[in-house]
Coordinates of C-alpha atoms in Angstrom, one line a residue:
Chain A
M1 CA -30.3 -4.6 45.5
S2 CA -33.2 -3.1 47.9
A3 CA -36.7 -4.5 47.6
S4 CA -38.4 -1.3 47.6
F5 CA -37.4 1.0 45.0
D6 CA -37.6 4.8 45.4
Q7 CA -37.4 7.0 42.1
S8 CA -37.0 10.2 43.6
Y9 CA -33.5 8.8 45.0
V10 CA -30.7 10.3 42.9
A11 CA -27.4 8.5 43.5
P12 CA -24.8 10.9 44.4
R13 CA -22.5 11.6 41.7
R14 CA -19.1 9.9 42.6
P15 CA -15.9 11.6 40.9
R16 CA -14.4 9.6 38.6
R17 CA -11.0 9.2 39.8
I18 CA -8.0 9.1 37.6
F19 CA -6.9 5.7 39.4
T20 CA -9.9 3.9 38.6
A21 CA -10.0 5.1 35.1
F22 CA -6.4 3.8 35.2
A23 CA -7.4 0.6 36.4
S24 CA -10.2 -0.3 33.8
R25 CA -8.3 1.3 31.0
P26 CA -4.7 1.2 31.4
G27 CA -3.3 1.0 28.0
V28 CA -5.7 4.1 27.1
V29 CA -4.2 6.1 30.3
L30 CA -0.4 5.3 29.3
S31 CA -0.9 6.1 25.5
S32 CA -2.6 9.3 26.4
L33 CA 0.3 10.3 28.9
F34 CA 3.0 9.0 26.0
L35 CA 1.4 11.2 23.5
L36 CA 1.1 14.2 25.9
F37 CA 4.8 13.6 26.3
V38 CA 5.5 13.3 22.6
A39 CA 3.0 16.5 22.0
T40 CA 5.4 18.5 24.5
A41 CA 8.8 17.3 22.7
T42 CA 7.2 18.4 19.4
F43 CA 6.3 21.8 20.6
W44 CA 8.4 22.6 23.4
P45 CA 11.5 20.4 23.2
Q46 CA 13.6 22.8 25.8
L47 CA 11.6 21.7 28.3
V48 CA 12.2 18.1 28.1
T49 CA 16.0 18.4 27.4
T50 CA 18.3 21.3 27.6
D51 CA 21.0 19.7 25.4
N52 CA 21.8 21.1 21.9
P53 CA 20.6 18.2 19.1
L54 CA 23.2 19.9 16.6
L55 CA 26.3 20.4 19.2
A56 CA 28.8 18.0 17.5
D57 CA 31.8 17.2 20.3
P58 CA 34.4 14.7 18.9
I59 CA 35.6 14.3 22.0
K60 CA 32.5 12.7 23.8
S61 CA 31.6 10.5 20.5
Q62 CA 30.3 7.3 20.7
L63 CA 29.9 7.1 24.4
P64 CA 27.5 4.6 25.9
P65 CA 24.2 5.9 27.6
S66 CA 25.1 7.1 31.1
P67 CA 23.9 9.6 33.5
D68 CA 25.0 12.6 31.6
H69 CA 23.7 11.6 28.2
W70 CA 20.7 9.2 28.7
F71 CA 20.6 7.4 25.7
G72 CA 24.7 8.1 24.9
T73 CA 26.2 10.0 22.3
D74 CA 26.6 9.2 18.6
H75 CA 29.5 9.2 16.0
L76 CA 29.9 13.0 16.2
G77 CA 29.2 13.1 19.7
R78 CA 26.2 14.6 19.7
D79 CA 23.6 13.8 22.7
V80 CA 21.1 11.0 21.3
F81 CA 18.2 11.8 23.9
S82 CA 18.3 15.4 22.7
R83 CA 17.8 14.4 19.0
V84 CA 15.0 11.9 19.6
V85 CA 13.4 14.6 21.6
Y86 CA 13.6 17.2 18.8
G87 CA 13.2 14.7 16.1
A88 CA 9.4 14.5 17.4
R89 CA 9.2 17.4 15.8
Y90 CA 10.0 16.6 12.1
S91 CA 8.9 12.8 12.3
V92 CA 5.4 13.4 14.0
L93 CA 4.7 16.9 12.3
I94 CA 5.4 15.4 8.8
G95 CA 3.1 12.2 9.4
V96 CA 0.0 14.8 10.9
S97 CA 0.3 17.4 8.2
A98 CA 0.3 14.6 5.2
I99 CA -2.9 13.0 7.0
A100 CA -4.3 16.4 7.5
I101 CA -3.5 17.3 3.4
A102 CA -5.0 13.8 2.8
A103 CA -8.2 14.4 5.2
L104 CA -8.9 17.5 3.3
V105 CA -8.3 16.7 -0.3
G106 CA -9.9 13.4 0.1
S107 CA -13.1 14.8 2.0
F108 CA -13.4 17.8 -0.5
L109 CA -13.2 14.8 -3.6
G110 CA -15.5 12.4 -1.8
L111 CA -17.9 14.9 -1.1
V112 CA -18.1 16.7 -4.7
A113 CA -18.2 12.9 -6.2
G114 CA -20.7 12.0 -4.0
L115 CA -23.1 14.8 -4.2
A116 CA -22.4 15.6 -8.4
R117 CA -22.7 11.8 -9.2
G118 CA -22.8 10.9 -13.1
I119 CA -19.7 11.5 -14.9
I120 CA -18.1 14.2 -12.6
D121 CA -18.3 11.1 -9.9
E122 CA -17.3 8.3 -12.6
F123 CA -14.2 10.6 -13.2
I124 CA -13.2 10.9 -9.6
S125 CA -13.9 7.4 -8.9
R126 CA -11.6 6.0 -11.9
F127 CA -8.9 8.4 -11.0
L128 CA -9.0 7.0 -7.4
D129 CA -8.7 3.7 -8.8
V130 CA -5.5 4.5 -10.8
V131 CA -3.8 6.5 -7.7
S132 CA -4.6 3.6 -5.6
S133 CA -3.4 0.8 -8.2
F134 CA 0.2 2.1 -7.1
P135 CA 1.6 0.9 -3.8
D136 CA 1.3 3.9 -0.9
L137 CA 4.9 3.9 -0.7
L138 CA 6.2 3.7 -4.3
L139 CA 3.4 6.5 -5.3
A140 CA 5.4 8.6 -2.9
L141 CA 8.4 7.7 -4.6
V142 CA 7.4 8.5 -7.8
L143 CA 6.3 11.9 -6.7
I144 CA 9.1 12.6 -5.0
S145 CA 11.8 11.6 -8.1
F146 CA 9.5 14.5 -9.9
T147 CA 9.9 17.1 -7.0
G148 CA 13.4 16.0 -5.4
P149 CA 13.9 15.2 -1.8
G150 CA 13.1 17.3 1.3
T151 CA 10.4 17.9 4.3
V152 CA 8.0 20.0 2.4
N153 CA 7.9 17.1 -1.1
L154 CA 7.8 14.3 1.6
I155 CA 4.6 15.5 3.0
L156 CA 3.2 16.5 -0.2
A157 CA 3.9 12.8 -1.6
L158 CA 2.2 11.1 1.5
G159 CA -0.4 13.5 1.7
V160 CA -1.3 12.4 -2.0
A161 CA -0.9 8.5 -1.7
S162 CA -3.4 8.4 1.2
V163 CA -6.2 10.5 -0.6
P164 CA -8.3 7.7 -2.0
R165 CA -8.7 6.1 1.6
F166 CA -10.6 9.3 2.8
A167 CA -12.5 9.8 -0.2
R168 CA -13.7 6.6 -1.1
V169 CA -15.1 6.5 2.6
V170 CA -16.6 10.1 2.4
R171 CA -17.8 9.3 -1.3
A172 CA -20.0 6.3 0.1
Q173 CA -21.1 8.1 3.5
T174 CA -22.7 11.2 1.1
F175 CA -24.4 8.8 -1.1
V176 CA -26.3 7.2 1.9
I177 CA -26.9 10.4 3.6
A178 CA -28.1 12.4 0.6
K179 CA -30.7 9.8 0.2
S180 CA -31.7 9.5 4.0
G181 CA -35.0 10.4 5.2
Y182 CA -34.0 13.5 6.9
V183 CA -32.3 14.9 3.9
E184 CA -35.7 14.6 1.7
Q185 CA -37.3 16.2 4.7
A186 CA -35.1 19.0 4.6
K187 CA -35.6 19.4 1.0
T188 CA -39.1 20.2 1.5
F189 CA -38.7 22.8 3.8
G190 CA -37.2 24.6 0.6
L191 CA -33.9 25.0 2.0
A192 CA -31.2 26.2 -0.3
R193 CA -28.7 23.6 -1.7
H194 CA -25.7 25.2 -0.4
T195 CA -27.7 25.1 3.3
L196 CA -28.6 21.7 2.6
I197 CA -25.3 20.5 2.0
I198 CA -23.1 22.5 4.5
R199 CA -25.7 22.4 7.4
H200 CA -27.0 18.8 7.0
I201 CA -25.2 16.6 4.7
L202 CA -21.5 17.3 5.2
P203 CA -21.5 17.1 9.2
H204 CA -22.6 13.5 8.8
A205 CA -20.4 12.5 5.4
I206 CA -17.3 13.2 7.5
A207 CA -18.0 12.3 10.7
Q208 CA -15.8 9.4 10.1
V209 CA -12.9 11.4 8.7
P210 CA -11.2 12.3 12.4
I211 CA -11.0 8.4 13.5
L212 CA -9.9 7.2 9.9
A213 CA -7.2 9.9 10.2
T214 CA -6.0 8.8 13.6
I215 CA -5.6 5.6 12.5
G216 CA -4.2 6.4 9.4
L217 CA -1.3 8.5 11.2
G218 CA 0.7 5.7 12.5
S219 CA 1.1 3.9 9.1
T220 CA 1.8 7.6 7.9
I221 CA 4.5 7.9 10.5
I222 CA 6.0 4.7 9.5
Q223 CA 6.3 5.7 6.0
A224 CA 7.6 9.3 6.6
A225 CA 10.1 7.5 8.6
G226 CA 10.8 4.9 6.3
L227 CA 11.2 7.3 3.4
S228 CA 13.5 9.5 5.4
F229 CA 15.8 6.4 6.0
L230 CA 16.0 6.5 2.3
G231 CA 17.2 9.9 2.3
M232 CA 14.0 11.2 0.4
G233 CA 13.1 13.4 3.5
P234 CA 14.9 16.0 5.6
Q235 CA 18.3 15.8 5.2
P236 CA 21.2 15.9 7.6
P237 CA 21.7 17.2 10.4
I238 CA 18.3 17.4 10.8
P239 CA 17.1 14.7 13.8
E240 CA 14.6 13.2 12.1
W241 CA 14.0 9.4 13.4
G242 CA 14.2 7.6 10.1
A243 CA 17.3 9.6 9.0
M244 CA 18.8 9.1 12.2
L245 CA 18.6 5.4 11.6
A246 CA 20.2 5.5 8.2
E247 CA 23.1 7.1 9.9
A248 CA 22.9 4.6 12.8
R249 CA 23.3 1.6 10.5
N250 CA 26.8 2.2 9.6
Y251 CA 27.8 2.4 13.6
L252 CA 25.8 -0.5 14.5
R253 CA 28.7 -2.6 15.1
V254 CA 30.3 -0.2 17.9
A255 CA 27.5 1.9 18.8
W256 CA 23.9 -0.4 19.3
W257 CA 22.2 2.8 21.1
I258 CA 22.2 5.2 18.0
G259 CA 20.1 2.7 16.4
V260 CA 17.9 1.5 19.0
W261 CA 16.4 4.7 20.8
P262 CA 14.9 6.3 17.4
G263 CA 13.2 3.1 16.8
V264 CA 11.5 3.0 20.2
A265 CA 10.1 6.3 19.5
I266 CA 8.5 5.6 16.4
T267 CA 7.2 2.6 17.6
L268 CA 5.6 3.5 20.8
T269 CA 4.1 6.9 19.2
V270 CA 2.6 4.7 17.0
I271 CA 1.7 2.3 19.4
A272 CA -0.1 4.8 21.6
I273 CA -1.4 6.4 18.3
S274 CA -3.2 3.0 17.5
I275 CA -4.4 2.3 20.8
L276 CA -6.4 5.6 21.1
G277 CA -8.0 5.4 17.2
K278 CA -9.2 1.9 17.9
R279 CA -10.8 3.1 21.1
W280 CA -12.5 6.1 19.3
Q281 CA -13.7 3.9 16.5
L282 CA -15.0 1.1 19.0
A283 CA -16.5 4.1 20.8
F284 CA -18.0 5.3 17.5
E285 CA -19.3 2.5 16.2
G286 CA -21.0 1.6 19.5
R287 CA -23.1 5.1 19.3
R288 CA -24.1 4.4 15.6
Q289 CA -25.7 1.0 16.8
A290 CA -27.3 2.4 19.8
Chain B
M1 CA -23.9 -8.6 0.7
T2 CA -25.2 -4.9 0.0
A3 CA -23.5 -1.8 -0.9
D4 CA -21.8 -0.9 2.2
N5 CA -18.5 -3.1 1.5
V6 CA -16.7 -0.3 2.8
T7 CA -16.4 -1.1 6.4
T8 CA -17.3 -4.9 6.3
L9 CA -13.7 -5.6 7.6
G10 CA -13.7 -3.6 10.2
H11 CA -10.6 -1.7 10.7
A12 CA -8.2 -4.3 8.6
P13 CA -7.2 -2.7 5.7
V14 CA -10.0 -3.5 3.1
A15 CA -8.6 -4.5 -0.3
S16 CA -10.0 -1.0 -1.7
Y17 CA -10.0 -1.8 -5.1
R18 CA -13.4 -1.9 -6.4
R19 CA -15.0 -1.2 -9.9
R20 CA -18.1 -1.7 -11.5
H21 CA -18.1 -3.6 -14.5
F22 CA -19.7 -3.0 -18.0
F23 CA -21.7 -6.3 -18.2
A24 CA -22.8 -7.2 -14.7
R25 CA -26.1 -8.6 -15.8
G26 CA -24.6 -10.9 -18.3
G27 CA -23.6 -14.6 -17.6
L28 CA -20.4 -15.5 -15.6
P29 CA -17.8 -15.6 -18.7
L30 CA -19.1 -11.7 -19.5
Q31 CA -18.7 -10.6 -16.0
V32 CA -15.2 -12.1 -16.1
L33 CA -14.2 -10.4 -19.1
G34 CA -15.5 -7.3 -17.8
R35 CA -13.5 -7.3 -14.7
I36 CA -10.3 -8.2 -16.8
G37 CA -11.7 -5.1 -19.3
S38 CA -12.0 -2.8 -16.8
G39 CA -8.6 -3.6 -15.2
M40 CA -6.9 -3.1 -18.2
L41 CA -8.4 0.4 -18.4
V42 CA -7.0 1.5 -14.9
L43 CA -3.7 0.3 -16.3
W44 CA -4.2 2.2 -19.2
A45 CA -4.7 5.3 -17.2
A46 CA -2.0 4.8 -14.9
V47 CA 0.6 4.3 -17.8
T48 CA -1.0 7.8 -19.2
L49 CA -0.9 9.5 -15.9
S50 CA 2.5 8.4 -15.9
F51 CA 3.3 9.9 -19.2
I52 CA 1.5 13.4 -18.8
S53 CA 3.2 13.6 -15.1
V54 CA 6.7 13.2 -17.1
Q55 CA 5.3 15.8 -19.1
L56 CA 4.4 18.2 -16.4
A57 CA 7.5 17.6 -14.2
P58 CA 9.8 20.4 -13.2
G59 CA 13.1 20.6 -14.7
D60 CA 14.5 20.1 -18.4
I61 CA 14.9 16.9 -19.2
V62 CA 17.3 17.9 -22.5
S63 CA 19.8 19.3 -19.9
L64 CA 19.5 16.2 -17.8
L65 CA 20.3 14.1 -20.9
I66 CA 23.5 16.6 -21.9
G67 CA 25.1 16.4 -18.8
E68 CA 29.0 17.5 -18.8
Q69 CA 28.8 18.3 -22.5
I70 CA 28.8 21.8 -23.7
R71 CA 25.1 22.9 -24.8
T72 CA 25.2 24.1 -28.4
P73 CA 21.9 24.2 -30.7
E74 CA 23.4 21.3 -32.6
V75 CA 23.9 18.8 -29.6
E76 CA 20.5 20.0 -28.1
A77 CA 19.1 18.8 -31.4
A78 CA 21.0 15.9 -31.8
I79 CA 19.8 14.5 -28.3
R80 CA 16.2 15.6 -29.1
A81 CA 16.4 13.4 -32.2
E82 CA 17.8 10.7 -30.6
W83 CA 15.4 10.5 -27.6
G84 CA 12.5 11.0 -29.8
L85 CA 11.6 14.7 -28.3
D86 CA 11.3 16.3 -31.5
Q87 CA 8.0 14.8 -32.3
S88 CA 4.6 15.9 -31.4
L89 CA 3.6 14.8 -27.6
F90 CA 0.8 12.7 -29.4
E91 CA 3.3 11.0 -31.4
Q92 CA 5.5 10.5 -28.5
Y93 CA 2.5 9.3 -26.2
V94 CA 1.5 6.5 -29.1
A95 CA 5.2 5.3 -29.2
Y96 CA 5.5 5.0 -25.9
L97 CA 2.6 3.0 -25.5
A98 CA 3.5 0.8 -28.5
R99 CA 6.9 0.3 -26.6
L100 CA 5.4 -0.7 -23.4
L101 CA 2.8 -3.3 -25.1
H102 CA 6.2 -5.0 -26.3
G103 CA 7.7 -5.0 -22.8
D104 CA 10.1 -2.0 -23.7
F105 CA 10.1 0.4 -21.0
G106 CA 12.7 2.6 -22.8
R107 CA 16.2 4.1 -21.7
S108 CA 17.4 5.3 -18.5
Y109 CA 18.4 8.5 -18.4
I110 CA 21.2 8.4 -16.1
L111 CA 22.7 4.9 -16.8
Q112 CA 21.9 5.0 -20.6
T113 CA 20.9 1.3 -20.7
D114 CA 17.8 -0.5 -21.6
I115 CA 15.4 -0.4 -18.8
S116 CA 14.0 -3.6 -19.4
A117 CA 17.3 -5.4 -19.4
L118 CA 17.9 -3.5 -16.0
V119 CA 14.8 -4.5 -14.3
S120 CA 15.0 -7.8 -15.4
S121 CA 18.5 -8.3 -14.3
Q122 CA 17.4 -7.0 -10.9
M123 CA 14.2 -9.2 -10.6
L124 CA 15.3 -12.1 -9.2
P125 CA 16.9 -10.9 -5.8
T126 CA 13.5 -9.1 -5.1
L127 CA 11.4 -11.9 -6.2
K128 CA 13.5 -14.2 -3.8
L129 CA 12.8 -11.8 -1.1
T130 CA 8.9 -11.2 -1.4
V131 CA 8.4 -14.7 -1.8
A132 CA 10.3 -15.5 1.7
A133 CA 8.7 -13.0 3.4
L134 CA 5.3 -14.0 2.1
A135 CA 6.2 -17.1 3.6
V136 CA 7.2 -15.7 6.6
A137 CA 3.7 -14.1 7.1
I138 CA 1.7 -16.9 6.4
V139 CA 3.4 -19.2 8.8
Y140 CA 3.2 -16.9 11.5
A141 CA -0.5 -15.7 10.6
V142 CA -1.2 -19.3 10.5
A143 CA 0.4 -20.4 13.6
S144 CA -1.0 -17.4 15.6
A145 CA -4.4 -17.6 14.1
V146 CA -4.7 -21.6 14.7
L147 CA -2.9 -21.5 18.3
T148 CA -4.7 -18.4 19.9
A149 CA -8.1 -18.0 18.4
G150 CA -10.9 -18.2 21.4
K151 CA -8.6 -18.7 23.9
R152 CA -8.4 -15.5 26.4
I153 CA -4.9 -15.2 27.4
P154 CA -2.9 -16.8 24.5
R155 CA -5.2 -14.2 22.4
S156 CA -4.2 -11.0 24.5
I157 CA -0.8 -12.2 24.3
A158 CA -0.7 -12.7 20.4
G159 CA -2.8 -9.4 20.3
G160 CA -0.5 -7.4 21.5
L161 CA 2.7 -9.0 20.1
E162 CA 0.8 -8.4 16.8
L163 CA 0.2 -4.6 17.3
T164 CA 3.7 -4.2 18.3
L165 CA 5.0 -5.7 15.2
I166 CA 2.4 -3.4 13.1
S167 CA 4.0 -0.3 14.7
T168 CA 7.6 -1.4 14.5
P169 CA 9.0 0.1 11.3
T170 CA 10.5 -2.7 9.0
F171 CA 13.7 -0.8 8.7
W172 CA 14.2 -0.7 12.4
L173 CA 13.3 -4.3 12.8
G174 CA 15.8 -5.1 10.6
I175 CA 18.3 -2.9 12.2
L176 CA 17.7 -4.6 15.6
L177 CA 17.7 -8.2 13.8
L178 CA 21.4 -6.9 11.7
Y179 CA 22.3 -6.1 15.3
V180 CA 21.6 -9.3 17.4
F181 CA 22.1 -11.9 14.8
S182 CA 24.8 -10.6 12.8
F183 CA 27.0 -8.3 14.6
T184 CA 26.5 -9.8 18.2
L185 CA 25.6 -13.8 17.4
K186 CA 27.1 -13.7 14.2
I187 CA 24.8 -16.4 12.7
F188 CA 23.8 -14.7 9.6
P189 CA 25.9 -12.3 7.1
V190 CA 25.7 -8.8 7.4
S191 CA 24.4 -8.1 3.5
G192 CA 24.3 -8.9 0.4
D193 CA 22.8 -11.8 -1.5
R194 CA 24.9 -14.8 -1.9
N195 CA 23.5 -17.3 -0.2
L196 CA 20.0 -18.6 1.3
S197 CA 21.1 -17.5 5.0
A198 CA 21.4 -13.9 3.6
L199 CA 17.7 -14.2 2.9
V200 CA 16.9 -15.1 6.6
L201 CA 16.9 -11.5 8.3
P202 CA 15.7 -9.4 5.4
A203 CA 12.6 -11.8 5.0
L204 CA 11.9 -11.9 8.5
S205 CA 12.0 -8.3 9.0
L206 CA 9.8 -7.8 6.2
G207 CA 7.5 -10.6 6.5
L208 CA 6.6 -10.3 10.1
S209 CA 4.6 -6.9 10.4
L210 CA 2.7 -8.2 7.5
G211 CA 1.8 -11.6 9.2
A212 CA 0.7 -9.9 11.9
V213 CA -1.7 -7.8 9.8
L214 CA -2.8 -11.3 8.3
G215 CA -3.1 -13.0 11.5
Q216 CA -5.4 -10.7 12.7
V217 CA -7.8 -11.2 10.0
L218 CA -7.5 -14.9 10.2
R219 CA -8.1 -15.2 13.8
E220 CA -10.8 -12.8 13.7
G221 CA -12.3 -15.2 10.8
L222 CA -11.4 -18.3 12.6
E223 CA -12.9 -17.2 15.9
R224 CA -16.5 -16.8 14.0
A225 CA -16.0 -20.1 11.8
L226 CA -15.7 -22.1 15.5
E227 CA -19.2 -20.6 16.5
E228 CA -21.1 -22.0 13.5
P229 CA -23.0 -24.8 14.0
F230 CA -20.4 -27.1 11.7
A231 CA -17.8 -26.8 14.2
L232 CA -20.3 -28.5 16.6
T233 CA -20.8 -30.9 14.1
V234 CA -17.3 -31.8 13.4
R235 CA -16.6 -32.1 17.4
S236 CA -19.3 -34.5 17.5
W237 CA -17.6 -36.7 15.0
G238 CA -14.6 -36.9 17.9
A239 CA -12.3 -34.8 15.9
S240 CA -9.7 -33.3 18.2
D241 CA -10.0 -29.1 18.6
F242 CA -6.7 -28.9 16.5
V243 CA -8.0 -30.9 13.6
L244 CA -11.1 -28.5 13.8
R245 CA -9.4 -25.6 13.8
L246 CA -6.7 -26.3 11.3
R247 CA -8.5 -28.6 8.6
H248 CA -12.3 -26.9 9.0
G249 CA -12.1 -23.5 10.4
L250 CA -9.2 -22.7 8.7
R251 CA -10.9 -22.8 5.2
H252 CA -13.7 -20.4 6.4
A253 CA -11.1 -18.2 7.8
A254 CA -9.3 -18.0 4.8
L255 CA -11.8 -16.2 2.3
P256 CA -11.5 -12.7 4.0
A257 CA -8.0 -13.0 4.1
V258 CA -7.9 -13.6 0.4
T259 CA -9.3 -10.3 -0.3
L260 CA -6.2 -8.7 1.5
A261 CA -3.8 -10.2 -1.5
G262 CA -3.9 -7.3 -3.4
W263 CA -2.9 -5.3 -0.5
L264 CA -0.6 -7.8 1.0
V265 CA 1.3 -7.4 -2.6
G266 CA 1.6 -3.8 -2.4
N267 CA 3.0 -4.0 0.9
L268 CA 5.6 -6.7 -0.2
L269 CA 7.0 -4.6 -3.0
S270 CA 7.2 -1.2 -0.8
G271 CA 8.5 -3.0 1.8
A272 CA 11.2 -4.6 -0.4
V273 CA 12.5 -1.3 -1.4
I274 CA 13.2 -0.3 2.3
T275 CA 14.1 -3.8 3.1
E276 CA 16.8 -4.0 0.5
A277 CA 18.4 -0.4 1.3
V278 CA 18.8 -1.9 5.2
F279 CA 20.5 -5.1 4.3
G280 CA 22.5 -3.8 1.3
R281 CA 21.0 -6.3 -1.1
P282 CA 20.7 -5.9 -4.8
G283 CA 17.2 -5.7 -6.5
L284 CA 14.5 -3.6 -7.9
G285 CA 14.1 -1.3 -4.7
R286 CA 17.7 -0.3 -5.1
I287 CA 17.6 0.9 -8.4
T288 CA 14.5 2.4 -7.7
V289 CA 16.0 4.6 -4.9
D290 CA 19.1 5.6 -6.8
A291 CA 16.7 6.5 -9.9
V292 CA 14.7 8.6 -7.5
L293 CA 18.0 10.3 -6.1
S294 CA 19.1 11.1 -9.5
H295 CA 15.7 12.1 -11.2
D296 CA 16.1 9.3 -13.6
M297 CA 12.3 9.4 -14.2
P298 CA 11.9 6.3 -17.1
V299 CA 13.2 3.8 -14.1
V300 CA 11.1 5.1 -11.6
L301 CA 8.1 5.0 -13.9
A302 CA 8.9 1.4 -15.2
V303 CA 8.9 -0.3 -11.6
A304 CA 5.9 1.8 -10.8
I305 CA 4.1 0.7 -13.9
L306 CA 5.2 -2.9 -13.2
S307 CA 3.9 -2.4 -9.5
A308 CA 0.6 -1.6 -10.9
L309 CA 0.6 -4.4 -13.2
I310 CA 0.9 -6.9 -10.5
Y311 CA -1.5 -5.1 -8.3
V312 CA -4.1 -4.5 -10.9
A313 CA -3.6 -8.2 -12.3
M314 CA -3.7 -9.7 -8.5
S315 CA -6.8 -7.7 -7.7
T316 CA -8.5 -8.6 -10.6
M317 CA -7.8 -12.4 -10.1
V318 CA -9.4 -12.1 -6.4
D319 CA -12.5 -10.6 -7.9
I320 CA -12.5 -13.4 -10.4
L321 CA -11.7 -16.0 -7.8
Y322 CA -14.5 -14.7 -5.8
L323 CA -17.1 -14.8 -8.6
L324 CA -16.0 -18.2 -9.1
L325 CA -16.2 -19.5 -5.5
D326 CA -19.0 -17.8 -4.1
P327 CA -22.6 -17.8 -6.6
R328 CA -24.3 -15.2 -4.3
L329 CA -21.9 -12.5 -5.7
R330 CA -22.7 -13.2 -9.3
S331 CA -26.6 -12.1 -9.1
D332 CA -25.9 -9.6 -6.5
A333 CA -23.0 -7.8 -8.5
G334 CA -25.5 -5.9 -10.6
R335 CA -27.9 -5.2 -8.2
A336 CA -25.1 -3.7 -5.6
K337 CA -24.5 -0.6 -8.0
T338 CA -26.1 2.5 -6.0

């Protein structure tokens, strides 16, 4: 706030401390930390727990939470904490793989529709209309009724059900970009069509896809857990969160802890993902307006 | 009102069901007819896709139908004749379409009963559940929007609650409610569909997360409405803040929420499948899950086609409602085509 204004003065760079970052955005920092923990549990569960999630011990069945078993033990005497930790591998990876498939296939279809226009666009768009006229979860159920339950089939079914979301956005973006001034100009340079598409249209057409994927990941994880709950996904004794809750429902009267922790894990993971996704979307939109 | 209708609602689930209409430049009746026509076209394509996918599905229908019987060529031929599998694919397809138009979904492979009768007998419990859940969702959304819109602290509390509700799987919410209210407090029955009190917990667990999404959209709309000039006018009449919000603001906020109707119906139906499993309720969801696990494709497809019918009917109705409510869309519709 000084009156004189020396333009050669450069403010010393202040190191951005973790504390200030935390104070300004506690949600984002806590979500990142939690997701880091989930990622550790997904790829290296041995680091988090030493118990075997499949080891049954009938003597220690249905013990309430204690220092020995943080989340208690289930009806077969398996450690619930280690089952929840190992469950991340299934629940999170099923959601991530399904969204990845949807993003890849959807971007491809959207790009083709947006570039080809005419009859091909019409065909792809009508196909997407038809696919999205079934509710997501029911469409996945229909696909599973053809392929049978299982982890891979669950991933494929959920992936197909989410394709239209991505395809629509990429198609609309491709339309706008293919008409924009800089692409017109690039054409005058005499660039080959594939150079034009790959170098100049594709990067902008799919710019929103990672954000859409992050925002969609939460609901896909919930849907995956729901389908596993119905017995459509990984089969017991695999410690998937939804499947664990299906087992826990039968023991709710005597052992509440079996039915609480997997749900807490799903909810916290999804909350953390949505907070980061929303933050990312805001940052992206701010940059586009500027 | 330009072509960029993909992102107009931000991150709220936009009713993504959009189609171009054939008679875009004609008068209103033609536009309405066009929307109905393209809705039916989508349905026809959905039915055709279902028919094709049954044909392409892995596994042999005949061996599923034979079941425990000894497989001889005569038995096989008899079964093919009985189920119409000896006809050409095209004849089967035409017969399938004709039956669907008469409301006949065929017979179940496993239960060997008439699917239409099965579905209509299971329809009522599911209808009860979805209507009750819809009521929960609307009550929650309106209350949360009216009470918290534009107020800093209540708004952030409600926002946090909504984020939590949206992130909570319906079936887990159901399990928690069961534990607290059925096993511990013993207020509501654990399962079944005998009386109205058995409906409370399922409706809550299905309706709350939808209400949270709806509440976010409503609050956003209400906040925008409260900043418009008419809000000041109403205040100058001496109307209380509450009346302004409930009677005047909410109408403006309701329009974007109507766009969600199609999405809402789809979610209610999918959610009902899971909620019925949690609470052991009879209904369409239960027969669907049983059919999926036993490869009983005709039943699964009947439920799927039925839900697509409801979904398409809802979104066509919303489209037409919009045309009637907002004359600006009528002239724009033709030009929005890019």
